[in-house]
Each structure stands twice: as C-alpha cells, then as structure tokens.
XYZ file of C-alpha atoms in Angstrom:
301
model
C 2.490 13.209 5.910
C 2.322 16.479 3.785
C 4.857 19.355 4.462
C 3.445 22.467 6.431
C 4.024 26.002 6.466
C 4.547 27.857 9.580
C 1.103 28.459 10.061
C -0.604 25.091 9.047
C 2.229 24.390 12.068
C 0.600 26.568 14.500
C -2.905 25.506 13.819
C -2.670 21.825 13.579
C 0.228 21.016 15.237
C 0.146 23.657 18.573
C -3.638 23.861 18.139
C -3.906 27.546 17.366
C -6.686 29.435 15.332
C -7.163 31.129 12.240
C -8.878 34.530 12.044
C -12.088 34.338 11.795
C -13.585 34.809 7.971
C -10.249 34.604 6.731
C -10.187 31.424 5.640
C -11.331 30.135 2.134
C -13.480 27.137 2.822
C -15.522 29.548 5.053
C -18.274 30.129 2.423
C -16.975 27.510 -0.079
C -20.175 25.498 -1.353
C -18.318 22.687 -4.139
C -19.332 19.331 -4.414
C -16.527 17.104 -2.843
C -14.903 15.825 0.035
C -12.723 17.962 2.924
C -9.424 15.859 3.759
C -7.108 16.603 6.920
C -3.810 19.156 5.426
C -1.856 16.783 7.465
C -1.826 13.299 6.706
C -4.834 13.545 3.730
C -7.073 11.323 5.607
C -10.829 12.106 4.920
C -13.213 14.132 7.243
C -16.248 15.519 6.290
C -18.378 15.501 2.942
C -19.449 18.502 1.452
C -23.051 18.217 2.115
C -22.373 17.935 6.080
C -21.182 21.706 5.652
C -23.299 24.608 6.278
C -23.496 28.246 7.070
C -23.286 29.088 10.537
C -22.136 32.886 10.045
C -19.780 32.005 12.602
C -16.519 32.519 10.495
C -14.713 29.100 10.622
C -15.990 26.462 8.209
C -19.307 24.305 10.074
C -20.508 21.143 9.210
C -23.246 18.934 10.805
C -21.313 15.460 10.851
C -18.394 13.723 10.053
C -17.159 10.555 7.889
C -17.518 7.297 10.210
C -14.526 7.238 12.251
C -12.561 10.456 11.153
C -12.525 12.873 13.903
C -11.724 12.390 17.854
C -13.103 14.346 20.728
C -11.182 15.569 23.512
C -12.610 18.437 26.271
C -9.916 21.217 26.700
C -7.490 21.844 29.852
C -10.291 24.428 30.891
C -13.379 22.417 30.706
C -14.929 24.652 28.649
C -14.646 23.226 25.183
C -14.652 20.219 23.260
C -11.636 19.893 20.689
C -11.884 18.077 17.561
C -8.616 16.402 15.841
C -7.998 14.129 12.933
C -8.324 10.250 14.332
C -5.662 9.678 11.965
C -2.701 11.641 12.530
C -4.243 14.389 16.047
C -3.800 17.183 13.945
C -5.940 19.875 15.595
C -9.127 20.655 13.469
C -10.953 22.990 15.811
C -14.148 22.758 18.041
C -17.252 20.611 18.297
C -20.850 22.916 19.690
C -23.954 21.146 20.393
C -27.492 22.045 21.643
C -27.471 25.268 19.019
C -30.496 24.138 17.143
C -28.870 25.276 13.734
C -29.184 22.099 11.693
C -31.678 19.004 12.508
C -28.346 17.377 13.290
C -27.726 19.975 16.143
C -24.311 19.450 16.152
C -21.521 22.253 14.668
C -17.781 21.330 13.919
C -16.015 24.768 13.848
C -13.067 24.302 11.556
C -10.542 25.948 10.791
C -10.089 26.193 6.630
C -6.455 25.980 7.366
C -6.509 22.425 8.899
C -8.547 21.028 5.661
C -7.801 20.244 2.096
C -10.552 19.903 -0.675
C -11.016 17.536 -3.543
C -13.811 18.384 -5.700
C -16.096 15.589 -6.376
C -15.326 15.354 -10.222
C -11.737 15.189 -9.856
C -10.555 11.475 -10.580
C -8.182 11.444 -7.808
C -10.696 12.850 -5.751
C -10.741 10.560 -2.415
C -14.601 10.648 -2.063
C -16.886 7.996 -0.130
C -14.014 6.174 1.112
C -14.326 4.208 4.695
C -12.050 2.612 7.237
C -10.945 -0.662 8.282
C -8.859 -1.345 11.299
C -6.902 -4.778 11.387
C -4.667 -6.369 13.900
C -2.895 -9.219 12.437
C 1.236 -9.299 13.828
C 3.898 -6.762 13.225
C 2.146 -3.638 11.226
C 4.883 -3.635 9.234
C 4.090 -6.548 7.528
C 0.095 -5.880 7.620
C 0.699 -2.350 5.888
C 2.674 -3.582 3.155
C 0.132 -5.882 2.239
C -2.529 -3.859 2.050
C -0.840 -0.886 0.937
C -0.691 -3.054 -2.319
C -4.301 -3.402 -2.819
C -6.135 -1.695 -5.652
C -8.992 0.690 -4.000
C -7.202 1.408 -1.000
C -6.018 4.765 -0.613
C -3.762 4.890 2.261
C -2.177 2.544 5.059
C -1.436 3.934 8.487
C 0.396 1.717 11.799
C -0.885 2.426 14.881
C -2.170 1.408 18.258
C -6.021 0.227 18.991
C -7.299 -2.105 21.568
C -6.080 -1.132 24.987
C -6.992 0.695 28.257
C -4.802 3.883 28.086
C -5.499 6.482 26.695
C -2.257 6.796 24.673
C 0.512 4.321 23.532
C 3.486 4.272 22.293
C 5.712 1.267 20.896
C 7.764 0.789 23.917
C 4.906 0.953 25.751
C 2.971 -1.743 23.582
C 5.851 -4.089 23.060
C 5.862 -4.210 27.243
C 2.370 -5.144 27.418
C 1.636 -2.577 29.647
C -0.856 -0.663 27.688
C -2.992 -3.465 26.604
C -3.165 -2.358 22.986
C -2.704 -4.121 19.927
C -0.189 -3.405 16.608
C -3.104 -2.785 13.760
C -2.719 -1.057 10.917
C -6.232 1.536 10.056
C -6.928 1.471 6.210
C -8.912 4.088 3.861
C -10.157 2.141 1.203
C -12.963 2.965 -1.414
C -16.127 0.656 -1.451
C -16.367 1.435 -5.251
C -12.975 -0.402 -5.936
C -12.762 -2.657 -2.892
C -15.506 -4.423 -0.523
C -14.494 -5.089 3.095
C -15.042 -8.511 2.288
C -12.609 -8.683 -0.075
C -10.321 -7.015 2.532
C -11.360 -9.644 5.146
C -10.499 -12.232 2.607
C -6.792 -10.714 2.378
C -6.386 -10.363 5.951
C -7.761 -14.415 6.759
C -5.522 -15.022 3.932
C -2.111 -13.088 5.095
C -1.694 -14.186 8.507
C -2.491 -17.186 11.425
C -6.103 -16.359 12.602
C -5.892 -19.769 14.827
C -2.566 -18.374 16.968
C -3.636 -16.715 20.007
C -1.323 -13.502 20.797
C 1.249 -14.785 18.471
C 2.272 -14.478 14.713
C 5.611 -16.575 14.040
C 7.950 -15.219 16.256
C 6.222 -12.150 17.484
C 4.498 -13.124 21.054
C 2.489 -10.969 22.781
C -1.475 -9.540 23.505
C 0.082 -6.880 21.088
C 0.159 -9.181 18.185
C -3.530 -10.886 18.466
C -5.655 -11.175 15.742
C -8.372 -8.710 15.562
C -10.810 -6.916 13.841
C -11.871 -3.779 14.736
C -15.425 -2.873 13.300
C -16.196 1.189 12.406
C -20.410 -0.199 12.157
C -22.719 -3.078 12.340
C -22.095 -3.822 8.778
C -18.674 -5.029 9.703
C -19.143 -7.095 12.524
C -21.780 -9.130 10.295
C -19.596 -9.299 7.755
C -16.233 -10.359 9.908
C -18.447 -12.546 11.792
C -19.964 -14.037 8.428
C -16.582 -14.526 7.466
C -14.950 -16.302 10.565
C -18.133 -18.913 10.401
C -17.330 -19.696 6.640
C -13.982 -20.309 7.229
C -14.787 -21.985 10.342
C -17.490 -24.554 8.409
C -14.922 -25.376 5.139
C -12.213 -25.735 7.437
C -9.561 -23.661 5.774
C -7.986 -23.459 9.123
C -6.935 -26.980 10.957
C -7.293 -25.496 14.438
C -10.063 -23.361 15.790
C -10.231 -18.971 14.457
C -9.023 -16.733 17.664
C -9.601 -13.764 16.071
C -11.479 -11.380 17.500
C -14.492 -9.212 16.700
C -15.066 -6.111 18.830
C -16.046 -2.440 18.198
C -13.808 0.531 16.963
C -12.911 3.123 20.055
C -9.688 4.477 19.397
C -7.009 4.818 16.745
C -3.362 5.634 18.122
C -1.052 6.402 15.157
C 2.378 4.783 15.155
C 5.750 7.022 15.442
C 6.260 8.197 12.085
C 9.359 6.038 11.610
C 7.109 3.527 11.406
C 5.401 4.827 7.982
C 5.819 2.813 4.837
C 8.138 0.532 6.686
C 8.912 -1.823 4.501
C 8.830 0.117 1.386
C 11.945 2.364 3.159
C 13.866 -0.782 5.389
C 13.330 -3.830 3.009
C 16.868 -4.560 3.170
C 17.069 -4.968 6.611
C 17.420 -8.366 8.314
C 13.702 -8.960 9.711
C 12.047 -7.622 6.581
C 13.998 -9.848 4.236
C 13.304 -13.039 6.674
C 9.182 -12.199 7.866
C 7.913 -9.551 5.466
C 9.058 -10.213 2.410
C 8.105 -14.322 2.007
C 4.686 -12.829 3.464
C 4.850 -10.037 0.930
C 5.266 -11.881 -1.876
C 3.312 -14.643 -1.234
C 0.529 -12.613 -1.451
C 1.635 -10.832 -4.255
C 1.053 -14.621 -6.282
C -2.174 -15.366 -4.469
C -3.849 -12.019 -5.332
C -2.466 -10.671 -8.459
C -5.837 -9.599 -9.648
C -6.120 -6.917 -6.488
C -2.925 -5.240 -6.972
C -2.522 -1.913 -8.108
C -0.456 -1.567 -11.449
C-alpha cells in the first residue's frame, strides 16, 4: 500500500471530496492508464475518460473487475471504490445521455494515479485473475514470483456475506474462500500459463482441503472475471482430466467473479516478511521452491 497525505486520507480512506476543478486529472487528456493512489491497482484507461464539465475527472467505463458499487446510507447515490483495497473513488451517474455508454464515474483526481502509456513501467492493459488454492500465503508467494504479473493481493471471495474477515473465514461461518486476486499483463503472461501454475502448485483432486489446512475456506477454485476464462479453466480441467496428470478425479471449481474481499494487511507479502516462522519453513517454502525448479523460465530476474 502507498503512504498518504492527510488529504489522500480524507478522500479515500473517510470518503470525503475534493473541490471541484481543483484537481489535475480534471481536464488531463494523456495516453495511459489511471491506477488507485492506494494500493496501485488499475482502474480506468484513458480513453474511457471524458469531459463532463462537471469538475471531478468522468469516464464512461472501467477495467474488468476494478471498481465496486455500493448505494450510500441516504439512498441517494451510488459510491464507487477500488475492488482491490475499498479506497473511496467517488460516484457512479447513469441515464445522463453524455456518452453512448451512458454511464459517468465522478472521480476524484485525488484518489487516482497516472502512468502514461509510453512509460515502461507503465501498468497498462493488465487483467485479473482470482485463485483459491489453500492458505494465500502460500498461493501469493508463488505467483508473486511470476514474470508479467504485477501485483499479488490475499483476500476473501466466494461466500454469502457481504464482508469477511479471517476469523470469520477460518470459522466457516462466512462461506468464503482464502484466494489470492492477481494483476497480471497478457503481453508477458497468458491466463493459461497462470492456470498451468496454479494446477501445478497445489491438490486440485482434495475437496476443501490442502495438506493440513481443512475447511470450505481452502477449496480449490477459480474465479472467472469473463467468458474467456471459464473456457479456458474449463479447457484446462478436461486436459488434465483426459492425460491423467491427476490419479483421482479434479474438484476444482469453476464459477463467476462477484466479489473481492481484501485480506488484513498483515497478511501482505506474507511470506516474503515471516519466512522464518515455523509454518512457512514446513508448508510454504518446500511449495515455494519446488516451483521455483519446475518453472524457472517464468520467474522474474
């Protein structure tokens, strides 16, 4: 997560508002992609933007999967937030007739970053994967490892309620599972080749279990962001199914992407801060460096 200033505080974190043409994506017109301040993830691309002359930053549509809707205390509103990390973006308008999209995200500049589209860190036309395969801490340190994928992030997906928590999901009572969400770049990476590392770094024929770890919140599971990816995962499962990689019968499941919970922050880049302790040296770390042999070719240097 990036440090804030006061102010990025009070807008994305206690949902308050910047003054209205004061901010400097307002009439900002580069080539590129707008990222969340907070935790970097990707929202919109610069060609959803355009001018509403309503003094906030507007665009037409959003990255697959990036922003969450959620209708104010008042009923008045609808409020937009990063899926990644909730930080408060602003406020969603429809029925205004101002694009062919009819749509508006009013955003505050404040809640955004830019990276121009010629910048070679720029994180443009990236997409998401969501993955439920055991304890996230093992799953993100995988793929954190990956060449083409741009960030990791723990969390929740999966369940009934409409919030969770890691008490809450250990208990079973929230019916979510431990996934990890990654941003990845199709130009590097393919989500097949991601599919292929997650068949490859955990049990797909367990059913609510990996190892030791028991539990709904450790199934196997795939969440898909479009169409593309549940024929692809489903591709995938019959392939393995047919050359019998797997002894026993694939219990991994295919279903569509709802909802993306981030973890507690103490869960970030677990394994990369906590290797020494006991269950990292004993689960992740064989895991870890097992696939650090098997895929040598898709690591990042």
């Amino acid at each position: 997560m990036q440090k804030l200033t006061e102010f990025e505080q009070y807008v994305i974190e206690q949902k308050g508002t910047e003054r209205p043409f004061s901010g400097e994506y307002v009439n900002h017109n580069a080539k590129g992609v707008y990222l969340c301040k907070k935790c970097l993830a990707p929202l919109y691309k610069s060609e959803h933007k355009f001018n509403a002359h309503c003094g906030w930053p507007a665009f037409d549509d959003e990255l697959p999967g990036a922003v969450n809707r959620h209708v104010d205390a008042d009923g008045r509103r609808v409020e937009i937030t990063c899926a990644q990390c909730d930080g408060h973006l602003g406020h969603v308008f429809e029925g205004e007739q101002l694009t062919a999209n009819n749509i508006r995200h009013c955003v505050n500049s404040v809640s955004m970053v830019f990276q121009p589209i010629d910048d070679t860190n720029a994180v443009s036309n990236t997409e998401l994967a969501t993955f439920g395969a055991g304890c996230f801490w093992c799953v993100e340190a995988i793929f954190a490892a990956l060449k083409g994928v741009v960030e990791v992030k723990s969390g929740y997906s999966g369940g009934d309620a409409h919030d969770a928590n890691y008490d809450a999901v250990c208990q079973g009572t929230t019916s979510h599972a431990e996934v990890v969400q990654i941003t990845y770049s199709p130009a590097l990476i393919d989500f097949e080749s991601l599919l292929e590392v997650l068949f490859a770094s955990h049990d797909p024929t367990t059913l609510n279990q990996q190892g030791n770890d028991k539990g709904p919140q450790y199934r196997s599971v795939i969440f898909c962001h479009n169409s593309a990816q549940v024929d692809a995962a489903n591709q995938m499962i019959s392939q393995l199914t047919q050359t019998q990689v797997w002894p026993k019968p694939i219990v991994t499941q295919v279903v569509a992407f709802e909802h993306f919970y981030p973890a507690e922050h103490y869960h970030d880049d677990y394994f990369a801060k906590h290797g020494e302790q006991p269950y990292c040296q004993m689960v992740v770390k064989p895991k870890l460096d097992k696939f650090k042999q098997q895929f040598a070719d898709k690591l990042k240097g």
